[in-house]
Coordinates of C-alpha atoms in Angstrom, one line a residue:
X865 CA -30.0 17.7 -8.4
X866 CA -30.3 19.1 -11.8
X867 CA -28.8 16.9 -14.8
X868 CA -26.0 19.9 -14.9
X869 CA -24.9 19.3 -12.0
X870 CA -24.6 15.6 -11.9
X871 CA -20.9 14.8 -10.5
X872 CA -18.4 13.0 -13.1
X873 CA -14.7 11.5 -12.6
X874 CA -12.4 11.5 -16.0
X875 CA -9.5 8.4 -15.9
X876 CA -7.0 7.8 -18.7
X877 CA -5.3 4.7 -19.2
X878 CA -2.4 3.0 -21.8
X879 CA -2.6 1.4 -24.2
X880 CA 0.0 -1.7 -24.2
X881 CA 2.5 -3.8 -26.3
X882 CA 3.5 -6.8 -25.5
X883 CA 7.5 -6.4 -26.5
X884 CA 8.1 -10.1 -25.5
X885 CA 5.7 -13.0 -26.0
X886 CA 6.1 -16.9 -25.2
X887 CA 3.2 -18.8 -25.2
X888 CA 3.3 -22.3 -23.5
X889 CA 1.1 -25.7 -24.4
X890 CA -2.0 -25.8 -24.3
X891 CA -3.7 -26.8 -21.2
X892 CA -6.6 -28.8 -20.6
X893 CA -8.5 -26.4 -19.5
X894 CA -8.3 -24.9 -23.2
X895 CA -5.9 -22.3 -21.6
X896 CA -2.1 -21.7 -22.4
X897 CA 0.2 -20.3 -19.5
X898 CA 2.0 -16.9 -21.3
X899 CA 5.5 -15.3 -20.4
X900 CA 5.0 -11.8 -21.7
X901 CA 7.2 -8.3 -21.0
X902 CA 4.5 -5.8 -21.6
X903 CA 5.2 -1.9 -22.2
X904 CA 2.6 0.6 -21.4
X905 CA 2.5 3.6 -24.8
X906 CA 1.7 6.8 -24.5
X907 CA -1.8 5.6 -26.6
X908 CA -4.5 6.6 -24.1
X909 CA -7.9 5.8 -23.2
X910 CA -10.2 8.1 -21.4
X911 CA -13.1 7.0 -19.6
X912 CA -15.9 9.5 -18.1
X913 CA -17.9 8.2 -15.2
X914 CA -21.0 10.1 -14.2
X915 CA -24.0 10.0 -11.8
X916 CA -26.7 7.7 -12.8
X917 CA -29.1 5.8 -11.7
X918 CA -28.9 3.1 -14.1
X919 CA -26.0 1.7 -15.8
X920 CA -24.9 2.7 -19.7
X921 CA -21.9 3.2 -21.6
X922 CA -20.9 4.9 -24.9
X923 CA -18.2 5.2 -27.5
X924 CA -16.5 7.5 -29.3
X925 CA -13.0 8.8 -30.5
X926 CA -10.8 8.4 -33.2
X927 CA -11.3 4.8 -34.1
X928 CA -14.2 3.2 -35.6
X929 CA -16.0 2.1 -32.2
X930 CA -18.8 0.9 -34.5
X931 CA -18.4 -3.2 -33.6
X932 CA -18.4 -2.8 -29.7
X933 CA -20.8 -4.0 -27.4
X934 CA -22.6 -1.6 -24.9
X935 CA -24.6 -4.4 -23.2
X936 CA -22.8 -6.9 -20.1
X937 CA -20.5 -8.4 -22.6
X938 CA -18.5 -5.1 -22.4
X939 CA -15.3 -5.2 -20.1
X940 CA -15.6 -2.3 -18.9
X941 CA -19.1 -1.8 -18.2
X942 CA -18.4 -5.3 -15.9
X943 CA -15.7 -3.4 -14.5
X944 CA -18.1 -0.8 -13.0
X945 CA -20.9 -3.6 -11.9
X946 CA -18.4 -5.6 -11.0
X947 CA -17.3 -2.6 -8.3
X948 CA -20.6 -2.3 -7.1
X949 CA -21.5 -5.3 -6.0
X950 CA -18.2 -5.7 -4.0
X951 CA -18.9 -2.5 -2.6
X952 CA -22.7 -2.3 -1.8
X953 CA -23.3 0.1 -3.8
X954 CA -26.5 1.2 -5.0
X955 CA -26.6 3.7 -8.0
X956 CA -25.5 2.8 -11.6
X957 CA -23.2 5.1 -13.6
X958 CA -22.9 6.5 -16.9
X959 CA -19.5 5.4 -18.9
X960 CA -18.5 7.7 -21.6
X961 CA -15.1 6.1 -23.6
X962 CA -13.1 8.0 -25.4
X963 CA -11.5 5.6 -27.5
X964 CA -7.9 6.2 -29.4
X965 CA -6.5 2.5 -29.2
X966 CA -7.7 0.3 -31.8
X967 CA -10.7 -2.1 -31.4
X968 CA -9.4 -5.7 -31.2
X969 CA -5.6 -4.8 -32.4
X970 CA -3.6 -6.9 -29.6
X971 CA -3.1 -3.5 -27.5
X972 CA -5.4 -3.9 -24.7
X973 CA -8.1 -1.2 -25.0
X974 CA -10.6 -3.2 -23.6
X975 CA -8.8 -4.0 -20.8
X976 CA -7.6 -0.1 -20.5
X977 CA -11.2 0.4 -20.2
X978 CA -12.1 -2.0 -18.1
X979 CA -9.2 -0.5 -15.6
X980 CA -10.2 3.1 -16.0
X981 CA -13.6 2.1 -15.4
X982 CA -13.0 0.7 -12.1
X983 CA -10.7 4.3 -10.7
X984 CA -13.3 6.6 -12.2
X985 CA -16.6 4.8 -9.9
X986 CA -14.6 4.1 -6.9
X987 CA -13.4 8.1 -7.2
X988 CA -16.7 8.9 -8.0
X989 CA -18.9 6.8 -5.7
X990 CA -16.5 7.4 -2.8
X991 CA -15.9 3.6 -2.5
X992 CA -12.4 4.1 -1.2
X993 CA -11.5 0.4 -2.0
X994 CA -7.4 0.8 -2.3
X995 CA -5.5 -0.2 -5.0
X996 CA -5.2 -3.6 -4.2
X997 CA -8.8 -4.3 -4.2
X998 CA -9.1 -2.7 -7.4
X999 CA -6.3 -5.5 -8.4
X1000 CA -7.5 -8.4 -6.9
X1001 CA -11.1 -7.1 -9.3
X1002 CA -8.8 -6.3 -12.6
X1003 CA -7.7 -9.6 -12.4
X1004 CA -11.3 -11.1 -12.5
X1005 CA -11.9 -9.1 -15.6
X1006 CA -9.0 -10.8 -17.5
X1007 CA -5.3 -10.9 -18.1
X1008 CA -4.4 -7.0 -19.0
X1009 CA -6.6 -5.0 -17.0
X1010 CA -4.1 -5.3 -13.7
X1011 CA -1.6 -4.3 -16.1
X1012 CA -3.8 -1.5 -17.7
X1013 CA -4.0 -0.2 -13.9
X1014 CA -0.2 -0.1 -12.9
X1015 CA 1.3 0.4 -16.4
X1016 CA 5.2 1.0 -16.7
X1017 CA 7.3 -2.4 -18.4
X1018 CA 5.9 -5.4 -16.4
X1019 CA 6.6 -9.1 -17.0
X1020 CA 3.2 -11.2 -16.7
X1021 CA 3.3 -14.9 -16.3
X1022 CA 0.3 -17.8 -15.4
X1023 CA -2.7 -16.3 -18.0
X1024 CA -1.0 -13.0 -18.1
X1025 CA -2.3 -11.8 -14.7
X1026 CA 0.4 -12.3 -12.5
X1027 CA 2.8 -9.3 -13.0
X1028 CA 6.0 -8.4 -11.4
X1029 CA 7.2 -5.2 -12.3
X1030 CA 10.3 -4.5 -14.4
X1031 CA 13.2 -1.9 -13.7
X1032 CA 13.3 0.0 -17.4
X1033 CA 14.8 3.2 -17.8
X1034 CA 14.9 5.6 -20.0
X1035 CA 11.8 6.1 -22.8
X1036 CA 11.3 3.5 -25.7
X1037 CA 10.5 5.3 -29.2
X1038 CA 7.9 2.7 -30.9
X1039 CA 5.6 3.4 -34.7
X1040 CA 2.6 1.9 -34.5
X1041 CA 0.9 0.3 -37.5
X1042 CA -2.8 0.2 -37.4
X1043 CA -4.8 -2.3 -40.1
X1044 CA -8.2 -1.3 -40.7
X1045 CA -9.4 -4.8 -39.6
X1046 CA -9.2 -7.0 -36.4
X1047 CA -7.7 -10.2 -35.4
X1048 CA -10.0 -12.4 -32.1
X1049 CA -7.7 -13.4 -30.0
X1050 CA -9.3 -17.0 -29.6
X1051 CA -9.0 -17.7 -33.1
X1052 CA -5.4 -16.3 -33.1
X1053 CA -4.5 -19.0 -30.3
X1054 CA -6.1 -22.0 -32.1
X1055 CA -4.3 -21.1 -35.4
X1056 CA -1.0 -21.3 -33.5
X1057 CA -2.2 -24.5 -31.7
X1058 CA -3.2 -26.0 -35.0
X1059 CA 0.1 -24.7 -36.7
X1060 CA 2.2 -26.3 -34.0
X1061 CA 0.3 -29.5 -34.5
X1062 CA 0.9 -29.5 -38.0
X1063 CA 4.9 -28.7 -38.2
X1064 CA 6.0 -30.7 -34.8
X1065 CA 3.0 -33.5 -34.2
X1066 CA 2.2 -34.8 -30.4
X1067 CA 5.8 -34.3 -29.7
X1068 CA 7.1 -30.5 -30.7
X1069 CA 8.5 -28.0 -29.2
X1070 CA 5.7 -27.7 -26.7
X1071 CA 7.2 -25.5 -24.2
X1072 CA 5.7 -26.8 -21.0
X1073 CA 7.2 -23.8 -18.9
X1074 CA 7.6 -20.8 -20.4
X1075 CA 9.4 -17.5 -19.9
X1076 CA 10.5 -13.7 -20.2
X1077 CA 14.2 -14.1 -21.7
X1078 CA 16.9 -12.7 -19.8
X1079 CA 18.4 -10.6 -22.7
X1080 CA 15.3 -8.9 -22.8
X1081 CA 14.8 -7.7 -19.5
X1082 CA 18.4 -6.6 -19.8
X1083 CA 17.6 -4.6 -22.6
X1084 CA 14.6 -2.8 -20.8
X1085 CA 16.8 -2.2 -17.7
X1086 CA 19.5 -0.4 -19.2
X1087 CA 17.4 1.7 -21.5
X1088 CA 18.8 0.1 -25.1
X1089 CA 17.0 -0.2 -28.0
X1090 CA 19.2 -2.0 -30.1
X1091 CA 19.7 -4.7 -27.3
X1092 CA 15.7 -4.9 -27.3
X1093 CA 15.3 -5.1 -30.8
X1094 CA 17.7 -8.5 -31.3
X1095 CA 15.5 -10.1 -28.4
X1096 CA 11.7 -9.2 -29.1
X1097 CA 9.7 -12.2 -29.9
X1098 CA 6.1 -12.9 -30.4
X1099 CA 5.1 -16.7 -30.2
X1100 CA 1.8 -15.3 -31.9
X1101 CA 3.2 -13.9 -34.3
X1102 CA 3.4 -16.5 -36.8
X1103 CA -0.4 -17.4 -36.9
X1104 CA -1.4 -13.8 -36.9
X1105 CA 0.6 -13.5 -40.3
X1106 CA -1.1 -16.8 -41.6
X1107 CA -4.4 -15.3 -40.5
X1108 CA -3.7 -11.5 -41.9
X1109 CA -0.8 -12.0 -44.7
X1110 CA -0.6 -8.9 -46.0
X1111 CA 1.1 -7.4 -42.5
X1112 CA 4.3 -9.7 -44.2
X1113 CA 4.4 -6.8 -46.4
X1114 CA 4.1 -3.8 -44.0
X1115 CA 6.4 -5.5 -41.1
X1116 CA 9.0 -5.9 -44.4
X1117 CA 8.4 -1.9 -45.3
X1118 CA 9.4 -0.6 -42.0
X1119 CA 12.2 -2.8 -41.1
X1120 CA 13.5 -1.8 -44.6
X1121 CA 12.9 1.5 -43.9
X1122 CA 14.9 2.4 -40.1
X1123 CA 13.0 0.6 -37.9
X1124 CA 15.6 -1.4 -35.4
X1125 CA 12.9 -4.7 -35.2
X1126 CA 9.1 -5.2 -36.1
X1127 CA 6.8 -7.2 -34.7
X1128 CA 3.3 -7.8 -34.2
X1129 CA 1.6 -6.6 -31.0
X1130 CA 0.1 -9.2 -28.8
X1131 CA -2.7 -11.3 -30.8
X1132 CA -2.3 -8.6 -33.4
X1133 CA -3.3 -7.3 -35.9
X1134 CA -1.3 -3.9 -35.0
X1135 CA 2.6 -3.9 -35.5
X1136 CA 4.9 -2.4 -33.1
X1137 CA 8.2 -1.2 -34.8
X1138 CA 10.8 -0.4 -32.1
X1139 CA 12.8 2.9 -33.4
X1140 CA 15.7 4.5 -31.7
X1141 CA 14.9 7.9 -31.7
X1142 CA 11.8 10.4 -32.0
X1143 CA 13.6 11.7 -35.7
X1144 CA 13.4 7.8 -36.7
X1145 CA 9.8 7.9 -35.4
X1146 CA 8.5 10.4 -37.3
X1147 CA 10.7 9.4 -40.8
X1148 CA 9.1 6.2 -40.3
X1149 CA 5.3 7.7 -39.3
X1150 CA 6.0 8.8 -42.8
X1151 CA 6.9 6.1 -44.9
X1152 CA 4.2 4.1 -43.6
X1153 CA 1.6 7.2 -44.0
X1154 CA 2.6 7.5 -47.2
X1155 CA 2.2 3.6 -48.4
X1156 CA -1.3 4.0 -47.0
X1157 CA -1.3 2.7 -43.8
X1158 CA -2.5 4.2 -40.8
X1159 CA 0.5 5.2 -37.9
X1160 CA 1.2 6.9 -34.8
X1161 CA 4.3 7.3 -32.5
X1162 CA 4.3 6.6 -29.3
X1163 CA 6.8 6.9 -26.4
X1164 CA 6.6 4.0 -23.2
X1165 CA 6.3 2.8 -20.6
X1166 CA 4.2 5.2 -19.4
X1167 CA 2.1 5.2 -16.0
X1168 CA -1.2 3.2 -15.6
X1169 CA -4.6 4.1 -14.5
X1170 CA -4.6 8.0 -13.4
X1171 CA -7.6 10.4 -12.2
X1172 CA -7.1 13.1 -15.0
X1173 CA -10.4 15.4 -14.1
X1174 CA -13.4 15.6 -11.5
X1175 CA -15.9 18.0 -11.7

């Protein structure tokens, strides 16, 4: 077979926020248990897989893809080993990622990779596992991927992985604010650890059980913005502004400026202002454009993992 006519398989995936965010003690293992409401945007990923005999992946798109890894470290290149082994096969595959969600900025591109990874080989290589196999690998990979796969508004408890979809109707308008920098999400848990230790001691407010609150999955169910906007929280939140102060500033701008809430997505650093309408969107795009800052609108929950292309 000529290298024309290799066979590819193109799959798009979400990018997430988390809209809700509780974050429990930490646990001996080093681990915290997590109550999170994630929304799926309308911020995609799109991963090519391709006939090969050997396994590679590359990067491009519209952010700078310049820091990520293309050797086992990379989630989604896992993803696609991690495939073949469970299903025998033998070839490799070539990943191609086009990547519009920002590189370590709380939304989960990784994991969308990782997800998009595993439909495009088992399309591709004919593996045929179902979706629930591709879950029960997803969630080997780490806490978002399962969600990167099923998209929509899902509540996530344990580490994340253990999702239980949530009614939500109607479409969410959100801004995004991007920061040209990243935030690791390890050092983003320790600085909340040690900031916890510091203001409440052994005995704080550890929460040893932790979880999504009601009003918010009220809010999501009926479709209102302004009811979601009083109960968004981010547990995170406060040590990604001690490790990144100057998003104070920008999470001030836009809720000054029509935005019904702000808050920062995940383990940061990108902000999620929730807006109610696609005018509001775009006035606010603006605002933030024009102080410099990078920002897109987005629309969710949208679906997860899809097949967009073979050829």
């Amino acid at each position: 077979m000529g290298t024309n006519q290799r066979r590819s398989v193109t799959v798009r995936a979400p990018g997430k926020i988390n809209v809700f965010f509780r974050v429990g003690a930490l646990q001996d293992d080093g681990y915290h248990d997590v109550a999170s409401l994630y929304q799926a945007v309308s911020l995609f990923e799109e991963v090519t897989a391709t006939e090969s005999d050997e396994f590679t992946i590359r990067f491009g798109g519209s952010v700078d893809v310049s820091g990520i890894p293309l050797d086992d470290s990379n989630l989604a290149l896992r993803a696609a080993k991690m495939l073949a082994a469970h299903t025998g096969y033998t070839g490799g595959v070539e990943l191609s990622v086009l990547k519009r969600v920002p590189v370590a900025g709380g939304m989960g591109g990784g994991s969308a990779d990782a997800a998009a990874a595993l439909v495009a080989c088992d399309e591709l290589w004919g593996t045929a596992v179902g979706r629930s196999t591709l879950h029960v690998l997803a969630a080997k990979l780490g806490a978002d991927v399962p969600f990167a796969l099923e998209g929509g508004t899902a509540v996530g408890t344990g580490r994340g992985d253990e999702l239980s979809p949530a009614l939500a109707k109607g479409s969410f308008h959100w801004v995004l604010a991007l920061p040209d920098m990243g935030l690791s999400t390890p050092v983003v848990y320790r600085t909340l650890d040690q900031h916890r230790e510091d203001h409440y001691g052994d005995l704080g407010p550890q929460p040893e059980y932790v979880k999504v609150d009601t009003e918010v999955l009220q809010a999501v169910r009926v479709g209102d913005a302004a009811t979601l906007a009083e109960a968004m929280h981010n547990d995170l939140q406060v040590a990604a502004l001690r490790l990144a102060p100057e998003l104070i500033e920008v999470l001030e701008l836009g809720e000054s400026r029509g935005a019904l809430s702000g808050i920062v997505s995940g383990s940061g650093p990108t902000l999620a202002f929730l807006v109610s309408d696609a005018q509001e969107a775009a006035e606010l795009r603006g605002v933030l454009t024009r102080a410099g800052h990078r920002a897109l609108t987005v629309t969710g929950p949208v679906v997860g993992a899809r097949v967009l292309d073979t050829h």
